[in-house]
CSV table of C-alpha atoms in Angstrom, one decimal:
chain,number,residue,atom,x,y,z
A,5,MET,CA,73.8,145.7,107.7
A,6,VAL,CA,76.2,144.9,105.2
A,7,LYS,CA,78.7,144.0,107.2
A,8,LYS,CA,76.5,141.6,109.3
A,9,LEU,CA,75.2,140.0,105.2
A,10,LEU,CA,79.1,139.5,104.4
A,11,LEU,CA,80.2,138.1,108.3
A,12,GLY,CA,77.1,136.0,107.8
A,13,ILE,CA,78.3,134.7,104.4
A,14,VAL,CA,82.4,134.0,106.2
A,15,LEU,CA,80.6,132.2,108.6
A,16,LEU,CA,78.0,129.9,106.5
A,17,VAL,CA,81.5,129.5,104.0
A,18,ILE,CA,83.3,128.3,107.6
A,19,LEU,CA,81.0,125.7,108.4
A,20,TYR,CA,80.4,124.4,105.2
A,21,VAL,CA,83.9,123.6,104.6
A,22,GLY,CA,84.6,122.7,108.3
A,23,GLY,CA,81.7,120.3,107.6
A,24,GLY,CA,83.1,118.8,104.8
A,25,ILE,CA,86.2,118.2,106.4
A,26,GLY,CA,84.8,116.3,109.3
A,27,LEU,CA,83.2,114.2,107.3
A,28,ILE,CA,86.0,113.5,105.4
A,29,ALA,CA,87.6,112.7,108.8
A,30,LEU,CA,85.0,110.5,110.1
A,31,GLY,CA,84.8,108.2,106.9
A,32,VAL,CA,81.5,109.4,105.1
A,33,ILE,CA,82.9,110.8,102.4
A,34,ASP,CA,86.3,110.2,100.8
A,35,LYS,CA,86.1,113.6,98.6
A,36,PHE,CA,84.8,117.1,99.5
A,37,TYR,CA,84.1,119.8,96.7
A,38,PHE,CA,84.5,123.4,98.3
A,39,LEU,CA,84.6,125.3,94.2
A,40,PRO,CA,83.0,124.0,91.3
A,41,GLY,CA,86.1,121.3,89.9
A,42,TRP,CA,87.9,121.3,93.1
A,43,SER,CA,87.8,119.3,95.9
A,44,ILE,CA,89.7,117.6,98.8
A,45,LYS,CA,90.1,114.1,98.8
A,46,GLY,CA,90.0,111.8,102.3
A,47,PRO,CA,91.6,108.3,102.6
A,48,ASN,CA,89.4,105.8,101.4
A,49,ALA,CA,86.1,106.2,99.9
A,50,THR,CA,84.6,103.2,101.6
A,51,LYS,CA,85.6,101.0,104.3
A,52,ASP,CA,89.2,99.2,103.2
A,53,ARG,CA,88.4,95.2,102.9
A,54,SER,CA,91.5,94.7,100.9
A,55,GLY,CA,93.8,92.0,102.3
A,56,PHE,CA,96.7,89.5,101.2
A,57,ALA,CA,96.9,89.2,97.8
A,58,ALA,CA,99.4,88.9,95.1
A,59,ASP,CA,102.5,91.5,95.5
A,60,GLY,CA,106.2,92.0,94.6
A,61,PRO,CA,108.5,91.6,94.2
A,62,VAL,CA,110.4,92.7,96.9
A,63,VAL,CA,113.8,93.4,96.3
A,64,TYR,CA,116.3,94.2,99.4
A,65,TYR,CA,119.6,94.4,99.7
A,66,GLN,CA,121.3,92.0,102.6
A,67,GLY,CA,124.7,93.2,102.5
A,68,ALA,CA,125.8,92.4,98.7
A,69,THR,CA,123.5,89.9,98.2
A,70,LEU,CA,119.7,90.7,96.5
A,71,ILE,CA,117.3,88.8,98.4
A,72,SER,CA,113.6,88.7,96.2
A,73,TRP,CA,110.1,88.5,98.5
A,74,GLN,CA,107.6,87.9,95.9
A,75,ILE,CA,103.5,86.6,96.4
A,76,ALA,CA,102.9,85.2,93.2
A,77,PRO,CA,100.0,82.8,91.8
A,78,ARG,CA,100.7,79.7,91.0
A,79,ASN,CA,97.7,76.9,90.1
A,80,GLY,CA,94.9,78.9,91.4
A,81,LYS,CA,96.4,79.7,94.6
A,82,LEU,CA,98.7,82.9,96.3
A,83,GLN,CA,102.5,80.7,96.8
A,84,LEU,CA,105.6,83.0,98.6
A,85,LEU,CA,108.7,82.9,97.1
A,86,THR,CA,111.9,84.1,98.4
A,87,ASP,CA,115.0,84.1,95.6
A,88,THR,CA,118.7,85.0,96.2
A,89,LEU,CA,118.9,87.2,92.9
A,90,LYS,CA,121.9,87.6,90.6
A,91,ALA,CA,122.7,91.2,89.5
A,92,ASP,CA,121.5,90.3,85.5
A,93,ALA,CA,118.1,88.8,87.1
A,94,VAL,CA,115.0,89.4,85.5
A,95,LEU,CA,111.8,89.6,87.6
A,96,THR,CA,108.3,88.5,86.9
A,97,CYS,CA,106.0,91.2,88.0
A,98,PHE,CA,102.1,89.4,88.6
A,99,VAL,CA,99.1,91.8,88.0
A,100,SER,CA,96.2,89.9,89.8
A,101,GLU,CA,93.4,93.1,88.5
A,102,THR,CA,94.2,93.1,85.1
A,103,ASN,CA,95.0,89.2,85.4
A,104,ARG,CA,98.6,90.1,83.3
A,105,GLN,CA,102.5,89.7,83.9
A,106,PHE,CA,105.4,91.6,82.9
A,107,ARG,CA,109.3,90.9,83.1
A,108,VAL,CA,111.5,93.4,84.6
A,109,PRO,CA,115.3,93.3,83.9
A,110,LEU,CA,117.5,94.7,87.1
A,111,ARG,CA,119.6,97.6,86.3
A,112,PRO,CA,123.0,96.9,85.3
A,113,THR,CA,124.4,99.4,87.2
A,114,PRO,CA,122.5,101.3,90.6
A,115,ALA,CA,120.7,104.5,89.4
A,116,GLN,CA,122.0,108.0,89.9
A,117,PRO,CA,120.2,111.0,91.1
A,118,GLU,CA,118.5,112.2,88.1
A,119,VAL,CA,119.4,115.5,86.0
A,120,ALA,CA,117.2,118.5,86.7
A,121,GLU,CA,117.1,120.1,83.2
A,122,TYR,CA,116.5,119.1,79.7
A,123,ALA,CA,116.6,120.7,76.3
A,124,ALA,CA,112.8,120.7,74.7
A,125,VAL,CA,111.4,117.9,73.2
A,126,PRO,CA,109.1,117.1,70.2
A,127,LYS,CA,106.7,115.1,72.1
A,128,LEU,CA,106.0,114.7,75.9
A,129,LEU,CA,103.2,112.8,77.8
A,130,ALA,CA,102.7,114.0,81.2
A,131,LEU,CA,100.0,112.5,84.0
A,132,SER,CA,100.0,112.2,88.0
A,133,ASP,CA,98.2,111.3,90.6
A,134,ILE,CA,97.3,107.6,89.7
A,135,GLU,CA,97.8,106.0,93.2
A,136,GLY,CA,98.0,102.7,92.4
A,137,ASN,CA,95.6,102.2,89.6
A,138,PHE,CA,97.7,99.7,87.4
A,139,LYS,CA,94.7,99.2,85.4
A,140,GLY,CA,94.3,102.6,84.5
A,141,PHE,CA,97.9,103.8,84.3
A,142,GLU,CA,98.3,100.9,81.5
A,143,GLN,CA,95.0,102.0,79.5
A,144,LEU,CA,96.4,105.4,79.6
A,145,LEU,CA,99.7,104.6,78.5
A,146,ARG,CA,98.5,102.2,75.7
A,147,GLY,CA,95.8,104.8,74.2
A,148,ALA,CA,98.4,107.6,74.2
A,149,GLY,CA,101.0,105.0,72.0
A,150,VAL,CA,103.6,105.2,74.8
A,151,VAL,CA,103.7,101.0,75.2
A,152,ASP,CA,102.3,98.3,73.1
A,153,GLN,CA,100.1,96.0,74.3
A,154,ASN,CA,102.7,93.7,76.1
A,155,LEU,CA,103.7,96.8,77.9
A,156,ASN,CA,106.7,97.8,76.1
A,157,TRP,CA,108.0,101.3,74.8
A,158,GLN,CA,106.9,102.3,71.6
A,159,TYR,CA,107.0,106.3,72.6
A,160,GLY,CA,110.5,106.2,70.3
A,161,GLN,CA,112.4,109.7,71.6
A,162,GLY,CA,109.4,110.8,73.4
A,163,HIS,CA,109.6,111.4,77.4
A,164,LEU,CA,106.9,110.5,79.5
A,165,VAL,CA,106.8,112.8,82.7
A,166,LEU,CA,104.6,111.0,86.2
A,167,VAL,CA,104.2,113.6,87.8
A,168,GLY,CA,104.0,112.0,91.6
A,169,ASP,CA,101.6,110.3,93.4
A,170,PHE,CA,101.3,106.7,92.6
A,171,PHE,CA,101.7,105.5,96.0
A,172,ASP,CA,98.9,104.5,98.2
A,173,ARG,CA,95.1,104.9,98.0
A,174,GLY,CA,95.2,101.7,95.2
A,175,LEU,CA,96.3,98.4,95.4
A,176,ASN,CA,98.9,98.0,92.5
A,177,VAL,CA,101.4,100.3,93.7
A,178,THR,CA,104.0,97.6,93.5
A,179,GLU,CA,103.2,96.5,90.1
A,180,CYS,CA,102.8,100.9,88.9
A,181,LEU,CA,106.6,100.6,90.4
A,182,TRP,CA,108.2,98.2,88.7
A,183,LEU,CA,106.6,99.3,85.1
A,184,MET,CA,108.0,102.5,85.6
A,185,TYR,CA,110.9,100.9,86.5
A,186,LYS,CA,111.1,99.0,83.4
A,187,LEU,CA,110.0,101.7,81.0
A,188,GLU,CA,112.6,104.2,82.1
A,189,GLN,CA,115.7,101.5,80.7
A,190,GLU,CA,113.5,100.7,77.6
A,191,ALA,CA,113.0,104.6,77.0
A,192,VAL,CA,116.8,105.1,77.4
A,193,GLN,CA,117.2,102.5,74.7
A,194,ALA,CA,115.3,104.0,72.0
A,195,GLY,CA,116.3,107.1,72.8
A,196,GLY,CA,113.4,108.8,74.9
A,197,LYS,CA,112.8,109.1,78.4
A,198,VAL,CA,110.6,108.3,81.7
A,199,HIS,CA,110.5,110.7,83.9
A,200,PHE,CA,109.4,110.5,87.9
A,201,ILE,CA,108.8,113.4,89.7
A,202,VAL,CA,108.4,112.5,93.6
A,203,GLY,CA,105.3,113.8,95.2
A,204,ASN,CA,103.8,114.1,98.5
A,205,HIS,CA,102.8,110.3,98.6
A,206,GLU,CA,106.0,109.0,97.7
A,207,ARG,CA,107.5,111.5,100.3
A,208,MET,CA,105.2,110.0,103.0
A,209,ASN,CA,105.8,106.2,102.2
A,210,LEU,CA,110.1,106.8,102.2
A,211,THR,CA,109.8,108.9,105.8
A,212,GLY,CA,107.4,106.1,107.8
A,213,HIS,CA,104.3,107.7,107.1
A,214,TYR,CA,101.6,105.4,106.3
A,215,LYS,CA,97.7,106.8,107.0
A,216,TYR,CA,96.7,106.0,103.3
A,217,LEU,CA,98.3,102.6,103.0
A,218,ARG,CA,95.9,100.0,102.3
A,219,ARG,CA,95.2,97.3,104.8
A,220,LYS,CA,96.5,94.6,101.7
A,221,TYR,CA,100.4,96.1,102.2
A,222,ARG,CA,100.3,95.6,106.0
A,223,ALA,CA,98.7,91.9,105.1
A,224,ASN,CA,101.2,90.6,102.6
A,225,ALA,CA,104.6,92.2,105.1
A,226,ASP,CA,103.0,90.1,107.9
A,227,THR,CA,103.0,87.4,105.5
A,228,LEU,CA,106.1,87.6,103.9
A,229,GLY,CA,107.9,88.7,107.6
A,230,LEU,CA,109.2,91.9,105.8
A,231,PRO,CA,107.8,94.5,107.4
A,232,TYR,CA,106.6,97.3,105.0
A,233,GLU,CA,108.7,100.1,106.7
A,234,LYS,CA,111.9,98.3,104.9
A,235,TRP,CA,110.0,97.6,101.7
A,236,TYR,CA,111.1,101.1,100.2
A,237,GLY,CA,114.0,101.7,102.8
A,238,SER,CA,117.3,102.9,101.7
A,239,HIS,CA,118.3,99.0,101.7
A,240,SER,CA,115.4,98.3,98.9
A,241,LEU,CA,116.4,98.1,95.4
A,242,LEU,CA,113.1,100.6,94.4
A,243,GLY,CA,113.8,102.4,97.5
A,244,ARG,CA,117.6,103.5,96.3
A,245,TRP,CA,115.8,103.7,92.8
A,246,LEU,CA,113.0,105.9,94.2
A,247,ARG,CA,115.7,108.0,96.0
A,248,THR,CA,117.5,109.9,92.8
A,249,LYS,CA,114.4,110.9,91.8
A,250,ASN,CA,113.8,114.7,91.8
A,251,VAL,CA,111.1,116.5,93.2
A,252,VAL,CA,110.7,119.3,90.3
A,253,GLU,CA,112.6,119.3,86.5
A,254,ARG,CA,112.5,121.7,83.8
A,255,ILE,CA,112.0,120.2,80.4
A,256,GLY,CA,112.4,123.2,78.0
A,257,THR,CA,110.3,125.8,79.4
A,258,THR,CA,107.8,123.8,81.6
A,259,LEU,CA,108.6,123.4,85.2
A,260,PHE,CA,107.2,120.0,86.2
A,261,ALA,CA,106.5,119.6,89.9
A,262,HIS,CA,103.5,117.6,92.1
A,263,GLY,CA,102.5,120.5,94.1
A,264,GLY,CA,104.0,123.0,92.4
A,265,ILE,CA,107.0,125.9,93.7
A,266,SER,CA,105.8,128.9,95.9
A,267,PRO,CA,106.6,132.4,95.5
A,268,GLU,CA,108.3,132.3,98.8
A,269,LEU,CA,110.9,129.2,98.0
A,270,ALA,CA,111.2,130.7,94.7
A,271,ALA,CA,112.9,133.6,96.6
A,272,GLN,CA,115.5,131.6,98.2
A,273,ASN,CA,116.7,131.8,94.2
A,274,LEU,CA,117.5,127.8,95.1
A,275,PRO,CA,118.6,126.2,91.5
A,276,LEU,CA,116.7,122.9,90.6
A,277,THR,CA,119.9,120.9,91.1
A,278,ARG,CA,119.8,122.2,94.8
A,279,LEU,CA,115.8,121.6,95.6
A,280,ASN,CA,116.7,118.2,94.5
A,281,ASP,CA,119.1,117.8,96.4
A,282,LEU,CA,117.7,119.1,99.6
A,283,ALA,CA,114.7,116.7,98.5
A,284,ARG,CA,116.4,113.5,99.3
A,285,TYR,CA,119.0,114.5,102.0
A,286,SER,CA,115.5,115.3,104.0
A,287,LEU,CA,114.2,112.3,103.4
A,288,ASP,CA,116.9,110.3,106.0
A,289,VAL,CA,117.1,113.4,108.2
A,290,PRO,CA,115.4,114.2,111.7
A,291,VAL,CA,113.1,117.7,110.5
A,292,ALA,CA,114.2,119.1,114.0
A,293,HIS,CA,117.9,119.1,112.3
A,294,LEU,CA,116.8,120.8,109.1
A,295,THR,CA,117.4,124.6,109.1
A,296,PRO,CA,114.2,127.3,108.4
A,297,GLN,CA,115.2,127.6,104.7
A,298,GLU,CA,115.5,124.0,104.4
A,299,LYS,CA,112.3,123.3,106.1
A,300,GLN,CA,110.9,125.8,103.8
A,301,ALA,CA,112.4,123.7,101.2
A,302,THR,CA,111.2,120.4,101.9
A,303,GLN,CA,108.4,120.1,104.4
A,304,PRO,CA,104.6,121.0,103.9
A,305,PRO,CA,103.3,123.3,103.2
A,306,THR,CA,106.0,124.7,101.0
A,307,SER,CA,107.6,122.1,99.3
A,308,PRO,CA,107.2,121.1,95.7
A,309,ASP,CA,105.6,118.2,96.5
A,310,TRP,CA,103.3,120.0,99.1
A,311,TYR,CA,102.5,123.0,98.0
A,312,ARG,CA,98.8,123.9,97.0
A,313,GLY,CA,98.3,127.8,96.4
A,314,LEU,CA,99.1,127.6,92.8
A,315,ALA,CA,96.3,125.4,92.3
A,316,GLN,CA,94.2,127.2,94.6
A,317,GLU,CA,95.3,130.4,92.2
A,318,LYS,CA,96.2,132.3,95.9
A,319,PRO,CA,99.4,134.1,94.7
A,320,ALA,CA,98.7,136.8,92.6
A,321,GLU,CA,99.8,136.8,88.7
A,322,VAL,CA,102.8,138.6,88.8
A,323,GLN,CA,103.9,136.8,91.9
A,324,VAL,CA,103.6,133.7,89.3
A,325,ASP,CA,105.3,135.4,86.0
A,326,GLN,CA,108.6,135.9,89.2
A,327,VAL,CA,108.5,132.3,89.8
A,328,LEU,CA,108.3,131.1,86.6
A,329,LYS,CA,111.3,133.8,85.6
A,330,THR,CA,113.4,132.4,88.3
A,331,TYR,CA,113.5,129.1,86.7
A,332,GLY,CA,113.8,130.1,83.3
A,333,ALA,CA,110.3,128.8,82.5
A,334,THR,CA,106.8,130.0,81.0
A,335,THR,CA,104.5,127.2,82.3
A,336,MET,CA,104.6,125.0,85.4
A,337,VAL,CA,102.5,121.6,85.4
A,338,ILE,CA,101.2,120.3,88.6
A,339,GLY,CA,99.0,117.6,90.1
A,340,HIS,CA,98.1,116.7,93.9
A,341,THR,CA,95.1,119.0,94.2
A,342,PRO,CA,91.8,117.3,92.2
A,343,VAL,CA,90.8,118.7,89.3
A,344,GLU,CA,87.9,117.2,86.8
A,345,ALA,CA,89.7,118.2,84.0
A,346,ILE,CA,93.0,119.0,82.6
A,347,LYS,CA,93.0,123.0,83.8
A,348,PRO,CA,95.2,125.7,82.7
A,349,LEU,CA,95.3,129.0,85.4
A,350,TYR,CA,96.8,131.9,85.4
A,351,HIS,CA,96.4,132.9,81.7
A,352,GLY,CA,97.5,129.0,80.7
A,353,LYS,CA,100.9,129.5,83.0
A,354,ILE,CA,99.8,127.0,85.4
A,355,ILE,CA,98.8,123.7,84.0
A,356,ALA,CA,96.6,121.8,86.7
A,357,ILE,CA,96.4,117.7,85.8
A,358,ASP,CA,95.4,115.5,88.9
A,359,LEU,CA,92.3,113.8,87.6
A,360,PRO,CA,90.0,111.5,88.8
A,361,HIS,CA,91.6,108.4,87.4
A,362,GLN,CA,90.4,105.8,89.7
A,363,GLU,CA,86.6,106.9,89.4
A,364,ARG,CA,86.6,107.2,86.1
A,365,CYS,CA,88.5,103.5,85.3
A,366,ASP,CA,85.5,102.2,88.1
A,367,ALA,CA,83.1,103.4,85.7
A,368,GLY,CA,84.3,102.9,82.0
A,369,GLN,CA,85.2,106.3,81.3
A,370,PRO,CA,88.2,107.4,79.1
A,371,LEU,CA,91.3,109.0,81.4
A,372,GLN,CA,92.8,111.5,80.2
A,373,ALA,CA,96.7,113.2,80.0
A,374,LEU,CA,98.6,115.7,78.9
A,375,LEU,CA,100.4,116.0,75.8
A,376,ILE,CA,103.0,118.9,74.7
A,377,GLU,CA,103.9,118.2,70.8
A,378,ASN,CA,105.9,120.5,69.0
A,379,GLY,CA,105.2,122.9,72.1
A,380,LYS,CA,101.3,122.7,71.6
A,381,LEU,CA,99.3,121.7,74.2
A,382,SER,CA,96.2,119.7,74.0
A,383,VAL,CA,94.5,116.8,75.9
A,384,VAL,CA,94.9,112.6,75.5
A,385,ASP,CA,92.7,109.8,76.8
A,386,SER,CA,93.2,106.1,77.2
A,387,GLN,CA,90.9,105.5,73.9
A,388,GLY,CA,93.6,107.5,72.0
A,389,LYS,CA,91.3,110.4,71.2
A,390,ARG,CA,92.8,114.0,71.3
A,391,GLN,CA,91.3,117.1,72.1
A,392,ALA,CA,92.4,120.7,72.4
A,393,LEU,CA,93.1,122.1,76.1
A,394,ALA,CA,89.8,123.6,77.3
A,395,ALA,CA,90.2,127.5,77.8
A,396,GLU,CA,90.2,129.2,81.7
């Protein structure tokens, strides 16, 4: 009798989860909760009606020459702008959703691969999964005191850690990237730092997988006469910049990875620099050419940008302890798997921060990010309010 009851419960759970995934696949729903506070996201909440709109600049190398393509507002209309840029050019980026613009100086020298390990810092703000939501991104940065009303860095020697997935779903991906590019330079000048951790949606767009791409980008690419596949290719300025970013970093004793590091991957004992080098290498190499060990480190479901096991609490805590010990860490901050509130797991050793930013933004609710100040963890919102991190 007990066995039949347990079997019945298992079958009901399978039907429930399978039905939710089926509804997402059919486009009936965009988010399915399989446990309280845990969900699976689909590509779109409603039918995508986006189309031709302001965008860019898209900056592309033609030999040694830099060419800029942009769709910009002019006298109440959208115009196509093409320009040949000097190395020290200053771009103007327009954000139609918030009716603002900001200027972005190009870097004087090409970006180089990022360092993987940093000393502890007194003040650090971490957020993830903005997904092209410039309005929400700006609200969070301003509320937390990272930027001023003109989108200029004012965080001093503080560090801003962006834990992946700024691509897809939203309509201002390009603008989010240019703001990060701009703040990165300003932070260095002030003694601070912007860390951009590559997520699975960055990887998807860098490797030709566009399942979650909004129609706007295809329409704009067609209008510009520049295929979207080239926007972030190895000959584009932002494409080269993105290829310098890491999939995992350690700041003090805190690891940051979009998905997380699995016990199986940690067992390879690959240094963080090797994990990041492999991630970059694999962006432009066919998967079939990778060794089994390289696939485990760079491909779903086990790579640091795709792994979900920690968020779903699949490994035992002793395994999590070993992962952290392997990389000299006491805590790991992850995005990728949605939670309704910043959530400590495994007695605070794992912190999940993938929040429903777009939904909260649309509802006029404050957005939240993780603040680590003098080693203490708290939550700060887009209105500047702070609160203690909730217990498990």
